[in-house]
Structure formats: structure tokens, C-alpha cells
Short mmCIF file of C-alpha atoms in Angstrom, two decimals:
data_model
loop_
_atom_site.label_atom_id
_atom_site.label_comp_id
_atom_site.label_asym_id
_atom_site.label_seq_id
_atom_site.Cartn_x
_atom_site.Cartn_y
_atom_site.Cartn_z
CA UNK A 13 99.77 106.17 69.72
CA UNK A 14 97.92 109.35 70.50
CA UNK A 15 98.61 109.41 74.38
CA UNK A 16 102.14 108.73 73.47
CA UNK A 17 102.39 111.70 71.94
CA UNK A 18 100.85 113.70 74.37
CA UNK A 19 102.70 112.50 76.54
CA UNK A 20 106.06 112.84 75.36
CA UNK A 21 105.22 116.34 74.50
CA UNK A 22 104.02 116.76 78.18
CA UNK A 23 107.26 115.30 79.26
CA UNK A 24 109.34 117.87 76.98
CA UNK A 25 107.12 120.47 77.98
CA UNK A 26 107.74 120.19 82.10
CA UNK A 27 111.43 119.37 80.91
CA UNK A 28 111.78 123.00 79.23
CA UNK A 29 109.87 124.64 81.85
CA UNK A 30 112.10 122.92 84.51
CA UNK A 31 115.14 124.61 82.61
CA UNK A 32 113.65 127.68 82.35
CA UNK A 33 112.53 128.21 85.66
CA UNK A 34 115.38 126.53 87.43
CA UNK A 35 112.30 124.47 89.48
CA UNK A 36 110.33 120.94 89.23
CA UNK A 37 108.17 119.50 91.41
CA UNK A 38 109.54 116.30 93.17
CA UNK A 39 106.01 114.42 92.54
CA UNK A 40 106.34 111.52 95.63
CA UNK A 41 108.37 113.45 98.17
CA UNK A 42 105.93 112.74 100.72
CA UNK A 43 104.71 109.09 99.26
CA UNK A 44 107.99 107.10 99.90
CA UNK A 45 106.93 103.54 99.30
CA UNK A 46 108.04 101.24 102.37
CA UNK A 47 111.90 100.49 102.95
CA UNK A 48 112.48 96.79 103.09
CA UNK A 49 115.24 95.75 105.56
CA UNK A 50 117.38 92.39 103.93
CA UNK A 51 118.05 90.17 107.01
CA UNK A 52 120.27 87.13 106.89
CA UNK A 53 118.55 85.89 109.72
CA UNK A 54 115.66 84.03 107.99
CA UNK A 55 114.88 81.09 109.91
CA UNK A 56 115.77 77.42 108.72
CA UNK A 57 116.12 76.58 105.47
CA UNK A 58 114.43 77.91 102.81
CA UNK A 59 114.03 78.02 98.87
CA UNK A 60 112.84 82.11 99.77
CA UNK A 61 116.06 83.44 99.17
CA UNK A 62 117.21 86.67 101.20
CA UNK A 63 113.26 87.20 102.41
CA UNK A 64 112.11 90.17 103.65
CA UNK A 65 111.78 89.84 107.48
CA UNK A 66 112.76 92.83 108.73
CA UNK A 67 111.24 96.39 107.18
CA UNK A 68 109.75 99.77 108.17
CA UNK A 69 108.06 102.62 106.95
CA UNK A 70 109.06 106.36 107.31
CA UNK A 71 108.07 108.45 109.80
CA UNK A 72 104.96 110.32 108.99
CA UNK A 73 105.16 114.05 108.99
CA UNK A 74 101.62 114.51 110.59
CA UNK A 75 102.71 112.63 113.45
CA UNK A 76 105.73 114.65 114.14
CA UNK A 77 104.27 117.89 114.32
CA UNK A 78 102.15 116.33 117.32
CA UNK A 79 104.35 117.90 120.35
CA UNK A 80 105.37 115.33 122.62
CA UNK A 81 104.98 112.46 120.56
CA UNK A 82 107.59 109.56 120.17
CA UNK A 83 108.41 107.45 116.97
CA UNK A 84 110.24 104.66 116.77
CA UNK A 85 110.45 102.76 113.44
CA UNK A 86 109.79 99.09 114.61
CA UNK A 87 111.28 97.05 112.04
CA UNK A 88 110.09 92.98 113.60
CA UNK A 89 107.38 92.08 112.66
CA UNK A 90 107.35 87.93 113.71
CA UNK A 91 105.10 85.59 114.75
CA UNK A 92 106.13 84.53 117.98
CA UNK A 93 104.67 81.97 120.58
CA UNK A 94 104.70 83.26 124.39
CA UNK A 95 106.14 86.35 126.48
CA UNK A 96 107.94 89.14 124.80
CA UNK A 97 110.12 91.60 125.77
CA UNK A 98 109.15 95.01 124.52
CA UNK A 99 111.05 97.91 123.98
CA UNK A 100 108.45 100.53 124.95
CA UNK A 101 105.76 100.05 127.69
CA UNK A 102 102.80 99.86 126.44
CA UNK A 103 104.61 98.20 123.86
CA UNK A 104 104.07 100.16 119.77
CA UNK A 105 105.33 97.55 117.76
CA UNK A 106 107.91 94.06 117.22
CA UNK A 107 107.02 90.56 117.20
CA UNK A 108 104.22 89.43 118.37
CA UNK A 109 100.89 86.78 118.40
CA UNK A 110 100.03 85.32 115.18
CA UNK A 111 96.68 86.31 117.15
CA UNK A 112 95.50 90.07 116.67
CA UNK A 113 92.92 91.74 119.48
CA UNK A 114 90.24 91.97 118.37
CA UNK A 115 90.37 96.35 117.57
CA UNK A 116 86.76 97.16 115.71
CA UNK A 117 86.12 100.33 118.24
CA UNK A 118 86.57 97.53 121.86
CA UNK A 119 86.04 98.95 125.03
CA UNK A 120 88.25 96.14 127.20
CA UNK A 121 87.54 96.14 130.76
CA UNK A 122 90.78 94.35 131.84
CA UNK A 123 94.00 94.61 130.71
CA UNK A 124 94.72 92.12 127.79
CA UNK A 125 97.88 90.67 126.49
CA UNK A 126 100.68 92.95 124.95
CA UNK A 127 101.42 90.38 122.12
CA UNK A 128 97.93 90.32 121.00
CA UNK A 129 98.04 94.19 121.38
CA UNK A 130 100.89 94.91 118.99
CA UNK A 131 98.85 92.49 116.06
CA UNK A 132 96.29 95.02 116.37
CA UNK A 133 98.36 97.65 115.77
CA UNK A 134 100.01 96.37 112.97
CA UNK A 135 96.77 96.23 111.11
CA UNK A 136 96.27 100.10 111.69
CA UNK A 137 94.80 100.35 114.99
CA UNK A 138 94.70 102.83 117.57
CA UNK A 139 95.47 101.31 120.88
CA UNK A 140 94.19 103.97 123.99
CA UNK A 141 95.61 102.97 127.63
CA UNK A 142 94.84 104.65 130.78
CA UNK A 143 96.04 104.00 134.60
CA UNK A 144 93.79 101.72 136.19
CA UNK A 145 91.93 103.94 138.51
CA UNK A 146 91.27 106.78 136.03
CA UNK A 147 87.99 109.41 137.97
CA UNK A 148 85.12 107.61 135.35
CA UNK A 149 84.47 111.17 133.77
CA UNK A 150 88.14 110.99 131.99
CA UNK A 151 87.43 107.46 131.51
CA UNK A 152 83.97 107.93 129.65
CA UNK A 153 85.30 110.50 127.38
CA UNK A 154 87.87 107.56 126.50
CA UNK A 155 85.33 105.31 125.63
CA UNK A 156 83.37 107.86 123.46
CA UNK A 157 86.54 108.33 121.32
CA UNK A 158 86.62 104.24 121.02
CA UNK A 159 83.39 102.64 121.33
CA UNK A 160 81.93 101.38 117.67
CA UNK A 161 85.05 102.96 116.18
CA UNK A 162 86.89 100.57 113.69
CA UNK A 163 90.68 100.42 114.07
CA UNK A 164 90.13 101.63 118.02
CA UNK A 165 91.11 99.84 121.25
CA UNK A 166 90.66 100.76 124.61
CA UNK A 167 92.00 98.93 128.24
CA UNK A 168 93.60 99.69 131.27
CA UNK A 169 97.43 98.96 131.78
CA UNK A 170 99.16 98.36 134.53
CA UNK A 171 101.69 100.52 136.21
CA UNK A 172 101.15 103.23 132.85
CA UNK A 173 103.92 106.34 134.09
CA UNK A 174 100.88 108.61 132.78
CA UNK A 175 97.10 108.79 133.15
CA UNK A 176 97.09 108.10 129.72
CA UNK A 177 98.77 106.90 127.04
CA UNK A 178 97.73 106.68 122.82
CA UNK A 179 99.72 104.04 120.41
CA UNK A 180 99.87 103.09 117.13
CA UNK A 181 102.66 101.59 115.19
CA UNK A 182 105.56 102.90 115.71
CA UNK A 183 104.03 105.72 117.18
CA UNK A 184 103.32 106.65 120.96
CA UNK A 185 101.76 109.29 123.35
CA UNK A 186 101.57 110.13 126.86
CA UNK A 187 99.06 112.44 128.27
CA UNK A 188 98.17 113.32 132.22
CA UNK A 189 94.43 113.70 131.15
CA UNK A 190 92.20 112.12 129.06
CA UNK A 191 91.07 115.67 127.54
CA UNK A 192 94.60 116.48 125.88
CA UNK A 193 93.96 117.99 122.62
CA UNK A 194 96.82 116.00 121.24
CA UNK A 195 95.01 112.46 121.70
CA UNK A 196 92.62 113.54 118.87
CA UNK A 197 95.40 114.54 117.05
CA UNK A 198 97.40 111.70 117.24
CA UNK A 199 94.31 110.07 115.77
CA UNK A 200 93.07 111.64 113.24
CA UNK A 201 97.22 111.43 112.18
CA UNK A 202 97.60 107.93 112.71
CA UNK A 203 94.39 105.83 112.50
CA UNK A 204 94.54 103.37 110.17
CA UNK A 205 96.61 105.54 107.90
CA UNK A 206 97.88 103.77 104.75
CA UNK A 207 101.41 105.33 104.60
CA UNK A 208 102.23 104.20 108.17
CA UNK A 209 99.88 100.56 108.88
CA UNK A 210 102.25 98.43 108.31
CA UNK A 211 99.71 95.69 107.02
CA UNK A 212 97.00 97.92 105.30
CA UNK A 213 93.98 96.17 104.69
CA UNK A 214 94.27 93.78 107.14
CA UNK A 215 90.98 93.48 109.46
CA UNK A 216 90.29 94.40 112.75
CA UNK A 217 87.42 91.80 113.21
CA UNK A 218 88.53 89.09 115.25
CA UNK A 219 84.73 87.89 116.89
CA UNK A 220 86.73 84.96 119.18
CA UNK A 221 89.38 86.88 120.44
CA UNK A 222 86.24 89.68 121.70
CA UNK A 223 84.40 86.38 123.59
CA UNK A 224 87.46 85.80 125.40
CA UNK A 225 90.21 88.43 125.48
CA UNK A 226 93.78 87.69 126.67
CA UNK A 227 94.82 89.00 129.84
CA UNK A 228 98.02 90.83 130.71
CA UNK A 229 101.03 88.71 130.52
CA UNK A 230 99.37 85.62 129.37
CA UNK A 231 99.15 86.18 125.16
CA UNK A 232 96.64 84.22 123.47
CA UNK A 233 98.05 81.76 120.42
CA UNK A 234 96.36 79.69 118.44
CA UNK A 235 97.80 75.74 118.51
CA UNK A 236 98.88 74.22 114.88
CA UNK A 237 97.32 71.19 116.37
CA UNK A 238 94.09 69.18 115.45
CA UNK B 261 98.65 120.91 80.56
CA UNK B 262 97.81 122.87 83.94
CA UNK B 263 101.91 123.67 84.07
CA UNK B 264 101.81 125.02 81.09
CA UNK B 265 98.68 127.61 81.20
CA UNK B 266 100.74 128.95 84.47
CA UNK B 267 104.25 129.52 83.03
CA UNK B 268 103.02 133.02 81.49
CA UNK B 269 102.19 133.91 85.22
CA UNK B 270 105.82 132.89 85.58
CA UNK B 271 107.10 134.58 82.33
CA UNK B 272 106.00 137.60 83.90
CA UNK B 273 107.25 137.25 87.66
CA UNK B 274 109.60 140.23 88.76
CA UNK B 275 112.39 142.20 86.61
CA UNK B 276 114.36 140.57 84.51
CA UNK B 277 117.81 141.35 83.49
CA UNK B 278 119.27 142.31 80.23
CA UNK B 279 121.72 139.56 80.03
CA UNK B 280 119.38 137.47 80.58
CA UNK B 281 116.45 138.43 77.62
CA UNK B 282 118.04 136.41 75.17
CA UNK B 283 117.75 133.22 77.04
CA UNK B 284 114.15 134.50 78.08
CA UNK B 285 113.01 135.30 74.89
CA UNK B 286 113.77 131.57 73.69
CA UNK B 287 112.24 130.15 76.92
CA UNK B 288 109.31 132.06 76.05
CA UNK B 289 109.56 131.20 72.47
CA UNK B 290 110.20 127.22 73.37
CA UNK B 291 107.17 127.13 75.73
CA UNK B 292 104.68 128.93 73.44
CA UNK B 293 105.31 126.25 70.59
CA UNK B 294 104.58 123.82 73.34
CA UNK B 295 101.74 125.25 74.71
CA UNK B 296 100.75 124.89 70.88
CA UNK B 297 102.02 121.25 70.73
CA UNK B 298 100.48 120.32 73.52
CA UNK B 299 97.10 121.95 73.04
CA UNK B 300 97.16 119.56 69.88
CA UNK B 301 97.95 116.56 71.89
CA UNK B 302 94.86 117.30 73.94
CA UNK B 303 92.80 117.50 71.03
CA UNK B 304 94.49 114.52 69.55
CA UNK B 305 93.84 112.05 72.59
CA UNK B 306 92.28 108.63 72.31
CA UNK B 307 90.09 107.33 74.65
CA UNK B 308 92.63 106.51 77.16
CA UNK B 309 91.54 109.74 79.24
CA UNK B 310 93.84 112.65 80.30
CA UNK B 311 97.51 112.47 80.69
CA UNK B 312 97.63 112.42 84.03
CA UNK B 313 96.27 108.58 83.84
CA UNK B 314 97.53 105.33 83.88
CA UNK B 315 96.64 103.90 79.59
CA UNK B 316 95.52 100.53 78.75
CA UNK B 317 98.93 98.96 78.38
CA UNK B 318 100.81 100.58 81.34
CA UNK B 319 102.46 99.29 84.04
CA UNK B 320 99.84 100.62 86.61
CA UNK B 321 96.80 99.11 85.15
CA UNK B 322 98.30 95.99 83.81
CA UNK B 323 99.26 95.36 87.39
CA UNK B 324 96.32 96.46 88.88
CA UNK B 325 94.10 93.76 86.40
CA UNK B 326 96.76 90.97 86.57
CA UNK B 327 96.97 91.10 90.28
CA UNK B 328 93.23 91.07 91.02
CA UNK B 329 92.75 88.07 88.90
CA UNK B 330 95.76 86.66 90.93
CA UNK B 331 94.55 87.15 94.26
CA UNK B 332 91.09 86.18 93.55
CA UNK B 333 92.39 82.77 93.34
CA UNK B 334 94.28 83.39 97.00
CA UNK B 335 91.04 84.52 98.38
CA UNK B 336 88.66 81.60 97.00
CA UNK B 337 91.73 78.88 98.36
CA UNK B 338 92.01 81.35 101.51
CA UNK B 339 87.83 81.14 101.47
CA UNK B 340 88.11 77.27 101.50
CA UNK B 341 90.29 76.61 104.06
CA UNK B 342 88.78 78.97 106.38
CA UNK B 343 85.96 76.75 105.79
CA UNK B 344 87.25 73.73 106.13
CA UNK B 345 90.08 73.41 108.21
CA UNK B 346 90.25 72.31 111.97
CA UNK B 347 93.32 73.91 112.89
CA UNK B 348 92.90 76.71 114.64
CA UNK B 349 96.11 78.43 113.45
CA UNK B 350 95.56 78.00 110.07
CA UNK B 351 91.78 79.15 110.17
CA UNK B 352 93.57 82.72 111.35
CA UNK B 353 95.86 82.66 109.00
CA UNK B 354 93.42 81.68 106.22
CA UNK B 355 90.89 84.25 107.60
CA UNK B 356 94.09 87.14 107.44
CA UNK B 357 94.79 86.10 103.40
CA UNK B 358 91.76 86.46 102.40
CA UNK B 359 90.43 89.67 104.38
CA UNK B 360 93.85 91.34 103.20
CA UNK B 361 94.02 90.36 99.84
CA UNK B 362 89.88 90.99 99.22
CA UNK B 363 90.76 94.93 100.44
CA UNK B 364 93.45 94.91 97.89
CA UNK B 365 91.52 93.56 95.47
CA UNK B 366 89.02 96.34 96.08
CA UNK B 367 91.95 98.98 95.94
CA UNK B 368 92.83 97.84 92.52
CA UNK B 369 90.07 97.46 91.13
CA UNK B 370 89.04 101.37 92.59
CA UNK B 371 92.58 102.21 90.44
CA UNK B 372 91.31 100.62 87.51
CA UNK B 373 87.48 102.44 88.01
CA UNK B 374 89.40 105.81 88.54
CA UNK B 375 91.50 105.72 85.87
CA UNK B 376 88.66 104.61 83.44
CA UNK B 377 89.93 101.28 82.49
CA UNK B 378 87.91 98.18 82.09
CA UNK B 379 88.34 95.36 84.77
CA UNK B 380 88.62 93.07 81.18
CA UNK B 381 91.20 93.67 78.78
CA UNK B 382 92.33 91.83 75.60
CA UNK B 383 95.92 92.86 76.39
CA UNK B 384 97.93 89.37 77.22
CA UNK B 385 98.33 88.62 80.87
CA UNK B 386 101.86 89.93 82.10
CA UNK B 387 102.57 91.94 78.58
CA UNK B 388 102.78 94.91 81.10
CA UNK B 389 105.99 93.53 82.78
CA UNK B 390 108.10 93.78 78.98
CA UNK B 391 110.31 90.70 78.59
CA UNK B 392 109.99 89.40 82.15
CA UNK B 393 106.02 89.03 82.08
CA UNK B 394 106.19 85.71 81.26
CA UNK B 395 103.31 83.29 81.82
CA UNK B 396 103.77 79.41 82.95
CA UNK B 397 104.06 76.41 80.88
CA UNK B 398 100.31 76.03 81.64
CA UNK B 399 99.11 79.23 80.19
CA UNK B 400 98.91 80.64 83.55
CA UNK B 401 100.55 83.27 85.66
CA UNK B 402 103.24 82.09 87.83
CA UNK B 403 102.26 80.72 91.13
CA UNK B 404 98.81 79.93 90.17
CA UNK B 405 97.50 76.86 91.26
CA UNK B 406 96.22 74.67 88.16
CA UNK B 407 92.07 73.62 87.73
CA UNK B 408 93.36 70.09 88.99
CA UNK B 409 95.15 71.53 92.04
CA UNK B 410 92.14 73.77 92.24
CA UNK B 411 89.77 71.05 92.64
CA UNK B 412 91.92 68.69 94.57
CA UNK B 413 92.17 71.26 97.39
CA UNK B 414 88.28 71.67 97.27
CA UNK B 415 87.46 68.44 97.92
CA UNK B 416 90.68 67.97 100.54
CA UNK B 417 90.10 67.47 104.35
CA UNK B 418 92.46 67.40 107.88
CA UNK B 419 96.44 67.32 107.74
CA UNK B 420 96.03 66.32 103.86
CA UNK B 421 94.20 69.92 103.10
CA UNK B 422 96.43 71.81 105.23
CA UNK B 423 99.47 70.51 103.55
CA UNK B 424 98.56 71.46 100.15
CA UNK B 425 96.78 74.67 101.53
CA UNK B 426 100.12 75.39 102.85
CA UNK B 427 101.96 74.12 99.45
CA UNK B 428 99.70 76.23 97.19
CA UNK B 429 99.57 79.39 98.80
CA UNK B 430 103.19 79.49 99.02
CA UNK B 431 103.89 78.74 95.88
CA UNK B 432 100.93 81.20 94.69
CA UNK B 433 102.96 84.25 97.09
CA UNK B 434 106.03 83.38 95.01
CA UNK B 435 104.41 83.88 91.78
CA UNK B 436 103.12 87.28 92.83
CA UNK B 437 106.07 89.06 94.67
CA UNK B 438 107.47 89.48 91.54
CA UNK B 439 104.82 90.72 89.48
CA UNK B 440 104.65 93.37 92.56
CA UNK B 441 108.41 93.52 92.51
CA UNK B 442 108.02 95.14 89.02
CA UNK B 443 104.93 97.43 89.71
CA UNK B 444 107.07 98.80 92.32
CA UNK B 445 110.07 99.50 90.12
CA UNK B 446 108.44 100.71 86.78
CA UNK B 447 104.45 101.99 88.04
CA UNK B 448 104.16 105.53 87.02
CA UNK B 449 102.04 106.61 90.30
CA UNK B 450 103.25 106.17 93.31
CA UNK B 451 100.32 105.05 95.65
CA UNK B 452 100.78 102.18 93.24
CA UNK B 453 104.46 101.38 94.16
CA UNK B 454 103.34 101.76 97.39
CA UNK B 455 101.17 99.28 97.91
CA UNK B 456 102.79 96.98 95.71
CA UNK B 457 105.80 97.36 97.98
CA UNK B 458 103.51 96.48 100.86
CA UNK B 459 102.48 93.45 99.09
CA UNK B 460 106.17 91.66 98.73
CA UNK B 461 107.05 92.57 102.28
CA UNK B 462 103.59 91.21 103.59
CA UNK B 463 103.66 87.99 101.43
CA UNK B 464 107.69 87.61 101.98
CA UNK B 465 106.49 87.27 105.57
CA UNK B 466 103.93 84.95 105.04
CA UNK B 467 106.15 82.83 103.03
CA UNK B 468 108.58 82.65 105.95
CA UNK B 469 105.66 81.99 108.20
CA UNK B 470 103.28 79.36 106.25
CA UNK B 471 107.19 77.57 105.41
CA UNK B 472 107.38 77.04 108.93
CA UNK B 473 104.43 75.52 109.76
CA UNK B 474 104.38 73.55 106.73
CA UNK B 475 107.54 71.92 108.00
CA UNK B 476 105.79 71.51 111.46
CA UNK B 477 102.97 69.72 109.46
CA UNK B 478 105.47 67.31 107.89
CA UNK B 479 105.11 69.10 104.44
CA UNK B 480 107.46 70.32 102.37
CA UNK B 481 107.33 72.83 99.88
CA UNK B 482 106.65 72.60 96.06
CA UNK B 483 109.24 73.71 93.55
CA UNK B 484 108.93 77.76 93.11
CA UNK B 485 108.12 79.14 89.97
CA UNK B 486 110.47 79.08 87.35
CA UNK B 487 109.28 82.45 85.56
#
């Protein structure tokens, strides 16, 4: 009762102030909830009418301020078996294998499959990729950014168009050098960020993938069989 | 209250045109009266904490308490499935649900702590949803498995376990989504709305996936919760 009185008083006070000063504060201007996109392409008969199968999150202002960063909404989140054609290389979102690549500060010496890597992006990982043959000193710098740091993974990527690229779900940055300062900004803005991570709270730990990682072009998929 | 405290500075700023003097004076008097009223309210406030934190009866606190309880059962079901199933795909799905919902429980419990609200409450479950908040006929929140269903699940194995797990988890998600939808629409804190909205999208996606797997295993979904 008293709390209600206080709340009501506060509301009236704020309204009065807005009326007098001609300005107010939009409380949730930078915390817009995710915008679901409903679709009718729900496969098969289902009691779940209008299931949300395509959805995306608003672009991050902090990420947008990084020169050269690429953003794409990437609304598809369905688990699909087999090789998937992506709209960017390396991919930054879209349908993927149900088996996410381990991203608990993992350094992969060999290229892993896109389909497993995209799923770890959905869990908030930053995926750093580099052109095979990158000078050892630069590779050591990338190792240092990733090794042992949760929500980070590093792997070579065949035919990468620059020496290094960095990916988060919906975001990408290409760099000519591992020492490009924008890489640290990218990580700082997007690594396991609640505002941009589609599945915030899902884990990066995936011990069985770590023991036997997929290879490029050969995504791992766990069977339904017994 | 800090907005009110700042106001005299606003009033003191810059020259005031003569024709607006009357309006400004009214505003000054109105604000001064509200400062007094607000201060009185502040001094009279109950144990609910400051004016900016959700109260025990708020949508935010009700959602955090009841969805934590709802999630905890899902974590139990998923943990048993992960430990017991021999189906690699379902072991992974159960692991994903278990770890994600455990994380969300931690988030919601953290809010309650920060708001000074108890995890336990004598307030009726679902009351925070107003007239849309109904318990099912068995007195459980929508989508919750009954004690009998839980014990059946936890003594099942093989394909029968996987089918029952999927049936119960689909039903569980279907019951939880309207709760999350109400919080996404009516919670006062934007971060609560955001997390609730993410639950809706994630669980909706999982329902589609689980129904597909269930059909592959030859099972059919249970009737959706009626409340």
C-alpha cells in the first residue's frame, strides 16, 4: 500500500516534470527486446501454431562503431543435417548442426566445419579465423586472445580473403593483421554479450567435439539412432 | 526521487521569457508539492525497498520466482535424460536444455537477490499474471509434469524414455511460453522483458525440433496445456 502510494507519487512527479521541462527519458531505448519473426513455414503438422522459427536481435551500437564491421540479422536458427550453403565466408549465422563446436577458449589446429562453428556463435562465442600459413608471430598473438578464454575459438579457414577475420553471430570483421586493434574492440563489444547472443546462457563446453572435432566440409551431426 | 532532487537546477537554468512566468510558477509550486509528497511517501515506505525495484507482488518478481520453479523441473527431467538415454542426439538436446535453463535460473535468482525479494513466497503461484494466471486442475503450473509422470520418467529407459522425455518437455515448454509472454509484455524491468522474450523464441524453436524428433521415434505429442 505504502509502496503503491510512493510509486503513484513518483509517476505523477515524473509526468509533471516532463510537462514542465518538455523532456523525458525513454527508459529502455537501448534494451529493445528481441524481435521475433513469425513464419508459416513451420514444417509438418504441429499443435504449436505460429511457432517462432525465424527471429533476430537489433544491431549493437557498440559494434556498429567499429570501422569496417559487417552486420547481418541472420534470422535462421534451425538444426539441419548435412553441408549448408552460407551467405558469407566464414559464416556468421544461419541454420546449423545441432552439435555445437566447443568454444571454451579452444584453439583448433585444423579447419572445422562451418555447420558446427555457426552453432557456437549462437551460444555467444567469438570465432577467430586465419588464412593457413599465417606467420608464426601473428598466430601466437591470436592464440593469446583465445587460449583458455571461455566463448573464444580459433581455427584456420581455407581461402580466407584476408589474413584474419573475426566472427560473432551476425557480425564479422576482416583484418590484414592479427595485431589490428579493431579485433580487440570486436571481442570486447560482442563476446558473450547478452544483447547480441541468440542463446544467452547456453554453454560453450562440448567435450566430445573437443576430442574429435569435425573437419571443414564434413559437419558432425549426432544421430537419432540407438 | 533523484529526478525530483535535480529539478531546482532545471528551473534555475537560463532566462525565462516574461510571458511564461505564470506557467513556470505553477510548475515550481507543483514540483515543490510533489517533492514534499514524495519525501513523505519515501519515509512511509514499507519493506519493499526503494521505489525502483520490483515489489513482491510485481510481474517481475512473480515471473522470477515461478519460472525458476518451472525451470527447475525441466533441469531435473533433462538431467535424467542426459544421464540415461542411449540416443546421442537426445543426450545433446538434454544437455543443452539442462545447462541453458540452469543458467536462466541463476539469472532470475540473482534478480530476486538484487531486488531484496525472497525466493519463497506465500503468494499464490501465477497470481502475478492476473486473471490469465491459472493453475491447472492438478494445482500445478501449466506444463508441469505431475509427480506420477516424473517417477515414470525416472524409471524409464531406451526408446520409451526418449518418447516420454520429449512428450513431457514439449508440454513443459508449451506451458512456460505464455508465462514468459506475459512477463515480456508486462514486466517493468527491460532486462526481464528481454530474457523472457529470449525464452519464448528459444523454447518455440525447441518445440519444433522436439516434435520432429518425437515423430521420428514414432511418438505423438501430449495434448497442449489448456490454461
